[in-house]
XYZ file of C-alpha atoms in Angstrom:
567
model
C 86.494 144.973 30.873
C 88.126 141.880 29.683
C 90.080 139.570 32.295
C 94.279 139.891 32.329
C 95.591 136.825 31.191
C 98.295 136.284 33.582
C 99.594 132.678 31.310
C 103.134 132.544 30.628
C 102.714 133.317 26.335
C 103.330 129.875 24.441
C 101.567 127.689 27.728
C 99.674 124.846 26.870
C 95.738 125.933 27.543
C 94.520 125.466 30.948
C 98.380 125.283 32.658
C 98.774 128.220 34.873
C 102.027 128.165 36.048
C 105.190 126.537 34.887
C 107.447 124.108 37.300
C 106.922 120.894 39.341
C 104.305 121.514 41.926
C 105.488 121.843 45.851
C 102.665 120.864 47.946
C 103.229 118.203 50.193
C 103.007 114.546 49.765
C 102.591 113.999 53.606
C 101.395 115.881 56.616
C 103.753 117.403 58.917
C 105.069 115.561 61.510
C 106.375 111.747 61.998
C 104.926 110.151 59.859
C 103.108 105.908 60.542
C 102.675 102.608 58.639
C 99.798 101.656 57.223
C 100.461 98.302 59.480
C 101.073 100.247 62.211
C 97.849 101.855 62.261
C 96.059 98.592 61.694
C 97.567 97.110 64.646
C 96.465 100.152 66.653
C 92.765 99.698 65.393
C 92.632 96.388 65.988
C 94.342 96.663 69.407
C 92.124 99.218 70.676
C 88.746 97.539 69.307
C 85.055 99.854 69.811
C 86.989 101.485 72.733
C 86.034 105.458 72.891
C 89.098 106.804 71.859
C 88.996 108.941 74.844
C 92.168 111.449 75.970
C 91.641 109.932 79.813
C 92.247 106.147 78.097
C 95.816 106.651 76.771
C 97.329 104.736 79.490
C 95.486 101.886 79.132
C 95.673 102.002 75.777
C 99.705 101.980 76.057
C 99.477 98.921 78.427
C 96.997 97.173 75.561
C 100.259 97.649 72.871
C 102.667 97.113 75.858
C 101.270 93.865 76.576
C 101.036 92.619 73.368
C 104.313 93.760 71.474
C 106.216 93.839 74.844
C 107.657 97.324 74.022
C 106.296 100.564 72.458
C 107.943 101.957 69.323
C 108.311 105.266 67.245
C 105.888 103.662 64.910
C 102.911 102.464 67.147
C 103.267 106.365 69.475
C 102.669 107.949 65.524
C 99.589 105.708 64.469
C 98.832 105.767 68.396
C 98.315 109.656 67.782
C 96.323 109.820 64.679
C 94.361 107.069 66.220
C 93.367 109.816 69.238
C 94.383 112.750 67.490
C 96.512 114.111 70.551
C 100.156 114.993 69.503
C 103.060 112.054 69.598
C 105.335 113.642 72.262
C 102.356 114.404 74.488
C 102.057 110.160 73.983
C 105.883 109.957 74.419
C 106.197 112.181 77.533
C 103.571 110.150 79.318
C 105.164 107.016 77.676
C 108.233 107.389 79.095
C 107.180 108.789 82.785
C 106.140 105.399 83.861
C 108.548 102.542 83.993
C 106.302 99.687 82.556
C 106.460 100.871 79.196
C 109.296 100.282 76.977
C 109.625 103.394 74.761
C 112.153 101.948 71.705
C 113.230 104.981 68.871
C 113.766 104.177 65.944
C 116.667 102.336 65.374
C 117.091 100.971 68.267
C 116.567 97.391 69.183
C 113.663 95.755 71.251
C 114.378 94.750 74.519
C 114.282 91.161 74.946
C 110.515 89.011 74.603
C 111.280 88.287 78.411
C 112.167 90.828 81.224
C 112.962 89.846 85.086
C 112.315 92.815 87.385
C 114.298 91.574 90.555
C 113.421 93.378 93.109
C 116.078 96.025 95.428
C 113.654 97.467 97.926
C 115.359 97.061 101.742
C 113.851 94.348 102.952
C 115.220 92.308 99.315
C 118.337 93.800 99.740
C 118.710 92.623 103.239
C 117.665 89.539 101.589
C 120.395 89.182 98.882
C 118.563 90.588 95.985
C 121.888 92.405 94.720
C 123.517 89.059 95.173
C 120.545 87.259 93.137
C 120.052 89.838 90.016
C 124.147 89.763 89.718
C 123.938 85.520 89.369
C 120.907 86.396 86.860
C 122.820 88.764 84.285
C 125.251 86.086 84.895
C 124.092 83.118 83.759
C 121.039 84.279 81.152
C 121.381 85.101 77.973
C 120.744 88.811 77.566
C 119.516 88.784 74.019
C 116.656 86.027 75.410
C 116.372 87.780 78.640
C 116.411 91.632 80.342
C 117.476 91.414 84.012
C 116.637 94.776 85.683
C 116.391 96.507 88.796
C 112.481 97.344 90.319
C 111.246 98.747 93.476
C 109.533 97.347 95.871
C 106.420 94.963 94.888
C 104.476 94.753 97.712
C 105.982 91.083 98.458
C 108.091 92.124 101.390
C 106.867 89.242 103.578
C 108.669 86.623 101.044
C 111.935 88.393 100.042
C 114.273 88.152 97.785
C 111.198 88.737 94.916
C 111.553 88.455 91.462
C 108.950 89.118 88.696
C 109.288 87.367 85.180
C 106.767 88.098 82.662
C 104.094 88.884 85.330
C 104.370 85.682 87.190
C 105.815 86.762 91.141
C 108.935 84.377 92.308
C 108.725 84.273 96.212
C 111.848 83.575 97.926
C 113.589 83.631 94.520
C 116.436 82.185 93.351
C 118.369 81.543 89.905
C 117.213 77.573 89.822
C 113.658 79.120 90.330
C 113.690 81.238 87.533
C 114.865 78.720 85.131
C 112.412 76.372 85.729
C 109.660 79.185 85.427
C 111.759 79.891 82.094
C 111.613 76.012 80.655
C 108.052 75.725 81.922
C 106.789 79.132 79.727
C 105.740 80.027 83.572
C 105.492 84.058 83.260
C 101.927 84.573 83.863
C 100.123 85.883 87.079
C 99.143 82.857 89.581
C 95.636 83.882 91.034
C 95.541 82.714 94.740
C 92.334 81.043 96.561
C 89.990 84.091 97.532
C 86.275 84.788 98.188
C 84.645 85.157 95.214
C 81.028 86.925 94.821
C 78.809 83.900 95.242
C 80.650 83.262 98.667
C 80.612 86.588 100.006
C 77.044 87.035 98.925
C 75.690 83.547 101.184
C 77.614 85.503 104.098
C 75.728 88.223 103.914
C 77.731 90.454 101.525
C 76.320 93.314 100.384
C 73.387 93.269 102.681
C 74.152 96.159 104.377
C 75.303 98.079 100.845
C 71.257 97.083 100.120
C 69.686 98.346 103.024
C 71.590 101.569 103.040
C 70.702 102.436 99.244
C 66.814 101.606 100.668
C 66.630 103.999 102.914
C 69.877 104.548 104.762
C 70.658 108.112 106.152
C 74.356 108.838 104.825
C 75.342 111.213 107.982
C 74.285 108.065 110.213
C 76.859 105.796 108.693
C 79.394 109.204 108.602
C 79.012 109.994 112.423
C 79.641 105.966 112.704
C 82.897 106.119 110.825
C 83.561 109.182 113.101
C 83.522 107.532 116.265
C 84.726 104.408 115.441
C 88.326 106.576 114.727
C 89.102 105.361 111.521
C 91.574 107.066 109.301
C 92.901 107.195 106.513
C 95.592 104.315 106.284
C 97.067 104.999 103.342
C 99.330 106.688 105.195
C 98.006 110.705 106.007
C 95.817 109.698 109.105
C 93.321 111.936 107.807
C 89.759 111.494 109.705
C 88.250 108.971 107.311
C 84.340 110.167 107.517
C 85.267 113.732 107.292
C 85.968 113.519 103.634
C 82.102 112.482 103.135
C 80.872 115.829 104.393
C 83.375 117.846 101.915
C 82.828 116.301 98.886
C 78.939 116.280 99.689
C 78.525 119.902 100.271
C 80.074 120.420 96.132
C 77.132 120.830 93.830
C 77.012 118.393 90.028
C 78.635 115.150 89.468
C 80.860 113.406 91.952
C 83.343 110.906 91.760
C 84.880 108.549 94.139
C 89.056 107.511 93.254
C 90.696 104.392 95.122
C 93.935 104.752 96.074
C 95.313 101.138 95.473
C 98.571 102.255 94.330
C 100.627 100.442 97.523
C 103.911 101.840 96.192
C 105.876 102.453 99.841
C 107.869 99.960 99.915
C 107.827 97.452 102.695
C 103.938 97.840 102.712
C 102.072 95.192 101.138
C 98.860 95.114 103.361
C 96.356 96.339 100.680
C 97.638 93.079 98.641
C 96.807 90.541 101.941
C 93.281 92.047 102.028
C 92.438 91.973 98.081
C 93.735 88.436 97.515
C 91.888 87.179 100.325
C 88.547 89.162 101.086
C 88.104 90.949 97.912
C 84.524 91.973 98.319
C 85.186 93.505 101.879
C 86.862 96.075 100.062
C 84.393 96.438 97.510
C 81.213 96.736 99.641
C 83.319 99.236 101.622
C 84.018 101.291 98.420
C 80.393 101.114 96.898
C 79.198 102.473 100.595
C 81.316 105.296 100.647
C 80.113 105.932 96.648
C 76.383 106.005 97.700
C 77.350 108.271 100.325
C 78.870 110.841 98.416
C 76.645 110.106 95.463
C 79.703 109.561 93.773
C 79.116 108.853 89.446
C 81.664 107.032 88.968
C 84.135 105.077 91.034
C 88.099 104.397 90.035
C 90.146 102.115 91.195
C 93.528 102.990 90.387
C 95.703 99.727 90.871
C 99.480 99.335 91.026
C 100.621 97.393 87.743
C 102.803 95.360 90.276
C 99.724 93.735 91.659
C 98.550 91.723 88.513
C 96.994 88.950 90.031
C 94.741 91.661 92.437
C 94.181 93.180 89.045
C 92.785 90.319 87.901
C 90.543 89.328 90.725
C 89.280 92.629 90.622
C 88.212 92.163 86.473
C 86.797 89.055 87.674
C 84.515 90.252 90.931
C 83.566 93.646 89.118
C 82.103 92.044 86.596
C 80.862 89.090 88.939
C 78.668 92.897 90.617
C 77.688 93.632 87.119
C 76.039 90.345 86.443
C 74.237 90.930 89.887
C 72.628 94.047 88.977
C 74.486 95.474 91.998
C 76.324 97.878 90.073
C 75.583 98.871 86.597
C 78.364 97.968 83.887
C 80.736 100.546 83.831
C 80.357 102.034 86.894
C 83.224 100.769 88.562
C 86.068 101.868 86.548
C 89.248 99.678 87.153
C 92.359 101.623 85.918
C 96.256 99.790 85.968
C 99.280 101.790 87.292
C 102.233 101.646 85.258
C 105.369 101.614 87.645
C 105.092 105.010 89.379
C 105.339 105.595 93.149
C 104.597 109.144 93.059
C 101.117 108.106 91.642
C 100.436 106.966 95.846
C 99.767 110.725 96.001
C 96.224 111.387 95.963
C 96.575 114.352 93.227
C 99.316 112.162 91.184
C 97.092 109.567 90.739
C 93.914 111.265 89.632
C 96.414 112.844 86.854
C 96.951 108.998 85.933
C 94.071 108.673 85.787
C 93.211 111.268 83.366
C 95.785 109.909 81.133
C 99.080 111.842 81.533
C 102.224 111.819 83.461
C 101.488 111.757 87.379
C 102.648 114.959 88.541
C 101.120 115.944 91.818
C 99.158 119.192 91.930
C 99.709 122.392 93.887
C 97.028 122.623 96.602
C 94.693 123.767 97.077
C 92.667 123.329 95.526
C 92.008 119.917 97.179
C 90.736 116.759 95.537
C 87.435 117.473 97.332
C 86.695 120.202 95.467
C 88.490 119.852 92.108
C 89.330 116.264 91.796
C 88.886 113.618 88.506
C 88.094 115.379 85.428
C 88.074 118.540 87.882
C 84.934 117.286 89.965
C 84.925 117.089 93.445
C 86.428 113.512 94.108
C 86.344 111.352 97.332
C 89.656 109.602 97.406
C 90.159 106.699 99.992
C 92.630 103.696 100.535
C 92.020 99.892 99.986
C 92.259 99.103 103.745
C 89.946 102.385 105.097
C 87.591 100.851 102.566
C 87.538 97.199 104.126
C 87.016 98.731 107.010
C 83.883 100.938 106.235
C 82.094 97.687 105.560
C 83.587 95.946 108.814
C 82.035 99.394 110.989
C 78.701 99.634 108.662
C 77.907 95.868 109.163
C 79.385 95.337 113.315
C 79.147 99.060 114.491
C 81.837 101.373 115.410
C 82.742 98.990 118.460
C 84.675 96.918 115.874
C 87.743 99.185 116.484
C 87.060 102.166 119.215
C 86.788 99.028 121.658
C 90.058 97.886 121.821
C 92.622 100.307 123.510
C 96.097 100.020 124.228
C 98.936 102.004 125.562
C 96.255 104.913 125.548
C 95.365 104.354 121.715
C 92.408 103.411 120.339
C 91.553 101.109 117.063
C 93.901 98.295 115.106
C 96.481 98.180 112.660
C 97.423 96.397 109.975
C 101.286 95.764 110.166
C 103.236 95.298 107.642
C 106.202 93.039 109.387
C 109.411 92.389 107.199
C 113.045 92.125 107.366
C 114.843 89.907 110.180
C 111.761 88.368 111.732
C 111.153 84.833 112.297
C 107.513 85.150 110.210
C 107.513 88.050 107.996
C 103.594 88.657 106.837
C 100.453 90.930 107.695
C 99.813 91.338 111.626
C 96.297 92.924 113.005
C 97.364 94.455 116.078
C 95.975 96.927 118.639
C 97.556 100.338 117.782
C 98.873 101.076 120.531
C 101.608 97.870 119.663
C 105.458 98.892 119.986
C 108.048 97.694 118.053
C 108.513 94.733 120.962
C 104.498 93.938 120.331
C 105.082 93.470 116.469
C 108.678 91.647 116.527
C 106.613 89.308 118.891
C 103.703 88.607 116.716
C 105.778 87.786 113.788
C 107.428 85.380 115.754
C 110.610 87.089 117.229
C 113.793 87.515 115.472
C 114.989 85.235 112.992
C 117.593 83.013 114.145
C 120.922 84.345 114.939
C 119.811 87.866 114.740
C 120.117 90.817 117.228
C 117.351 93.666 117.067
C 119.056 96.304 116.101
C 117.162 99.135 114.528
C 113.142 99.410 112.771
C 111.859 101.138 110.196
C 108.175 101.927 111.498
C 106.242 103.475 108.250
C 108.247 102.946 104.857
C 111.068 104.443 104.077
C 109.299 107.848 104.359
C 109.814 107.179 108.082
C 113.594 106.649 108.179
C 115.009 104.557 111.036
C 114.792 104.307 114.882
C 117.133 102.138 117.018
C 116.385 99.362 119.257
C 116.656 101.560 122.312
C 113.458 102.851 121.046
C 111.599 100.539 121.821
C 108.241 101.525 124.226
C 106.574 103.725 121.251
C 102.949 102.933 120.433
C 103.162 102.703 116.912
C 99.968 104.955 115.773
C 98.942 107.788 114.164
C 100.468 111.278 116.421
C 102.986 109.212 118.282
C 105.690 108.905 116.567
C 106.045 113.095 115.399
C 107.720 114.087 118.275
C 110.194 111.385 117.170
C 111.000 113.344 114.237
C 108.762 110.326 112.003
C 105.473 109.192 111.787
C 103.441 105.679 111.319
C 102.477 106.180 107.525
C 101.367 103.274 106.116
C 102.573 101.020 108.674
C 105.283 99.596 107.157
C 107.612 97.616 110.033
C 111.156 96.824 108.268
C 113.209 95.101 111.130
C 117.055 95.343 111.129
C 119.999 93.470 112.961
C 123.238 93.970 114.152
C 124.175 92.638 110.572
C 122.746 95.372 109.150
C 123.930 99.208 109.041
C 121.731 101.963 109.206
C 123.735 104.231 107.063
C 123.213 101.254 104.092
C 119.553 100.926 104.605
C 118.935 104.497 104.801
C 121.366 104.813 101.144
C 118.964 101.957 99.724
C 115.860 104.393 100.815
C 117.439 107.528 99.441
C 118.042 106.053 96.242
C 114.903 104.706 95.909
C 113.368 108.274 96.240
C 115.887 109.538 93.799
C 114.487 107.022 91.093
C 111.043 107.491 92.157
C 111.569 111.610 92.308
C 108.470 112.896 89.771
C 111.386 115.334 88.564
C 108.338 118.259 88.588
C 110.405 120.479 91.183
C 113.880 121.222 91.722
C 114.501 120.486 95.644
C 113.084 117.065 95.221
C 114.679 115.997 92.442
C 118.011 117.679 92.646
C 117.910 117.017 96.434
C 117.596 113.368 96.310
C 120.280 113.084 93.888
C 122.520 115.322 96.310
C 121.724 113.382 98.805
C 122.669 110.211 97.419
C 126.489 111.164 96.086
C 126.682 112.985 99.870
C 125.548 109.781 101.321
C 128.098 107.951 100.001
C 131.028 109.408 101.440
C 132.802 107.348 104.566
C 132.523 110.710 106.513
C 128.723 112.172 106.255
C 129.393 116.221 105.492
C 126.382 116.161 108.450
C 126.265 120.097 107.893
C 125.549 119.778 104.563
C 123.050 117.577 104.456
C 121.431 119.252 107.273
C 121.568 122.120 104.951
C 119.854 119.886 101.649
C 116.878 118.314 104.319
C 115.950 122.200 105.493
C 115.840 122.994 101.674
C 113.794 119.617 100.791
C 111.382 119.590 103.184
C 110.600 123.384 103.078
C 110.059 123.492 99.122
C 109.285 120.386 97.778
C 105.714 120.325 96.186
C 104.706 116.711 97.839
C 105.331 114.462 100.648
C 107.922 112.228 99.131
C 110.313 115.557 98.756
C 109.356 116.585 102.458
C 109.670 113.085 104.069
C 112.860 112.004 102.022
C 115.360 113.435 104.411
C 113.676 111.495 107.395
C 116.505 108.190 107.125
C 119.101 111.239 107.061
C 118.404 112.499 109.444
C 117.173 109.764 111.717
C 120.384 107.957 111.213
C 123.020 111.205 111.938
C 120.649 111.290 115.185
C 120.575 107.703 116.107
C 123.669 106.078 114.538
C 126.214 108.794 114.392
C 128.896 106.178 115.069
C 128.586 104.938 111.688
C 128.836 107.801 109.742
């Protein structure tokens, strides 16, 4: 049987259909520059263009455009073939990267971050970013808000560029300005080759030779360390958990100090690095962790750059092999302090805490079971492994066992980092850093961030440890000592911590992130509705999905409890 001839009669031979062709001359979708992807190439180098990377890979175009456009997210995408607003949703959770549309303008070459956490507000930091907008140019310069960056201890802080500006001021910032002075200032630590002819990572040696793993864990048992990132958790107990989880491990560092008024993780890394470190690797060869992150806060850039340094300073050593320590940068998120937040950051997408359980323990990085610890529990695994458990259960105080790391800010003579027994009250701490500052009155305390709320002066015999504080109605956290005066109200300082958790709300559920907006407009009135917000903590604390919903309402209520005559 012959074939039909379906041609159109009179069409030239071999045309089978009349009219301009319709296929398309582009893919779907947004589409990117030929420049643009070049850029992106380049950028990213003989990196594995691996899904758990994008983060660092929007700090590498951050960093060197100083803002991320329409342009670079589309090339960014073919580039790791992932879809653009999966790029732009995780672009725009974190507030170190400048997402720009197109159309719109580029922010400025140069952005100050000033910042408005209590203690720099108590400071004059609202007083000091006003005089900035003032008398910059905002087409040379963006002047903008920031929370706390772990510089408590010399407030009012600024940050230009990514150089720090302690006890700031506007004649400080220009001359950073005329001297091209926005770069992170590394201060004097212990490098490798120091902490080595000390006998550094002796102990890490004789441990891998030979060392039984539930030796060292019964030591970090009864020396009563915990975890001191703020959850008090038994610190060796993890070990056994992760342990008993069959395949590959991994061990996550919780470096992201984002509770503001805390900056103790920062004293110990620009100072005794490698304390830290041993501490970390020993906790990794217990667990037979794979892998071990280090998740740092982007606010920290000169810690992230001793870290680059030292970790490769190990790999030179043949004390880890390259790779193995796995140093990951924070982008501006405090919700990324919680333990499941953070080990979504680290896999590359917005830091949304998980519903538990499952715990990190048992479905952790890449959905392994994951050991997660702070900096400070880490420095002080290596302090137990190398002087014994002695090294804290020996000193006792008011009843409580072990030291602290204070955090001491606000109206004290010496604002800085204060190892005390932790059984220390507020009196203890206020002492060590030297008393009041001149001319002020104690007044009122915040004991553990902002997540604690407030306690007055009155209050003043509390050993300020882990369990002591709950039947307080707050807790120690991360030991965070703010110290106010009779210049100070409470209902102000507790509006500057509310709105701080409103910014820093992860938005994933509605009592957090409706509630903390609530609370702020409420907060605001010159009458507290007390009912009301009564009514909005109950609702908080009961349904949030994290800690920073369920510990928000702590300054509201603290204060309507305490300091009812100013509301």
């Amino acid at each position: 049987m012959a074939p039909l001839d379906t041609k159109p009669s009179g069409a030239p031979k071999g045309v089978w259909k009349s009219g301009k062709g319709k296929g398309r001359h582009t893919p779907k979708g947004r589409q990117f520059t030929d420049e643009a992807q070049a850029k992106i190439a380049r950028l990213l180098g003989d990196r594995p263009r691996r899904r758990d990377l994008l983060i660092e890979f929007l700090h590498l175009i951050q960093d060197e455009h100083g803002h991320i456009s329409a342009d670079h997210i589309a090339a960014l995408a073919v580039e790791m073939r992932i879809g653009q607003a999966e790029i732009y949703e995780t672009a725009t959770f974190y507030a170190h990267f400048d997402v720009v549309k197109e159309d719109d303008t580029p922010p400025p070459a140069l952005t100050i971050r000033v910042c408005d956490s209590l203690s720099c507000e108590m400071a004059g930091a609202q007083q000091l970013q006003k005089a900035l907008e003032d008398g910059l140019d905002a087409s040379e310069v963006r002047v903008v808000r920031a929370p706390c960056m772990g510089r408590c201890d010399t407030a009012p802080v600024l940050e230009i560029g990514h150089n720090h500006i302690d006890h700031a001021t506007p004649e400080k910032v220009q001359a950073a300005i005329a001297a091209d002075d926005t770069h992170a200032h590394l201060p004097d630590y212990e490098a490798f080759a120091a902490y080595e002819a000390n006998g550094g990572y002796a102990k890490l040696k004789e441990l891998r030779d030979g060392g039984d793993w539930e030796q060292v864990q019964e030591d970090i048992l009864s020396s009563g360390l915990r975890g001191l990132g703020g959850a008090g958790f038994p610190s060796g107990k993890k070990w056994g958990f992760v342990r008993m989880n069959e395949g590959t491990r991994y061990l996550a560092v919780n470096g992201d100090e984002g509770e503001p008024g805390t900056f103790k993780d920062r004293y110990y890394l620009e100072r005794t690095p490698h304390v830290f470190l041993e501490g970390m690797l020993i906790a990794a060869w217990a667990v037979e962790a794979e892998t071990c992150f280090i998740y740092m806060r982007d606010e920290y850039p000169a810690v992230l750059e001793i870290l680059r340094r030292e970790i490769a300073a190990l790999e030179r050593a043949g004390i880890v092999a390259p790779g193995y320590i796995d140093l990951r940068r924070g982008a501006g998120a405090y919700i990324c302090g919680e333990e499941s937040a953070m080990i979504e950051s680290i896999e590359g997408k917005k830091g949304l805490p998980r519903h538990r359980p499952p715990f990190v323990a048992q479905v952790g990085v890449f959905n392994r079971p994951t050991l997660v610890h702070n900096v400070e529990t880490l420095y002080w695994v290596t302090k137990v492994c190398r002087e014994g458990p002695e090294c804290l259960n020996s000193t006792e105080k008011n009843g409580r066992k072990g030291l602290r790391s204070y955090s001491v800010s606000g109206r004290v003579a010496k604002p800085g980092v204060y190892l005390l027994p932790a059984g220390s009250t507020i009196l203890d701490v206020i002492e060590a850093a030297g008393g009041m500052a001149e001319g002020q009155t104690f007044k009122a305390y915040q004991p553990g961030g902002p997540s604690s709320g407030l306690l007055p002066a009155s209050m003043d015999d509390i050993p300020l440890d882990f369990d002591t504080l709950q039947p307080h109605g707050t807790f120690i956290g991360s030991a965070a000592v703010v110290v106010l005066s009779d210049q100070d109200t409470a209902r102000d300082a507790a509006l500057n911590m509310l709105r701080f958790f409103e910014d820093e709300s992860c938005g994933q559920c509605t009592p957090c992130r409706a509630g903390c907006e609530k609370a702020v407009k409420l907060m605001q009135a010159d009458k507290w509705d007390q009912d009301l917000l009564e009514d909005l903590c109950q609702v908080m604390g009961d349904a949030s999905i994290c800690g920073l919903g369920q510990a928000a309402p702590n300054p509201i209520r603290l204060v309507m409890k305490h300091f009812a005559d100013e509301i």
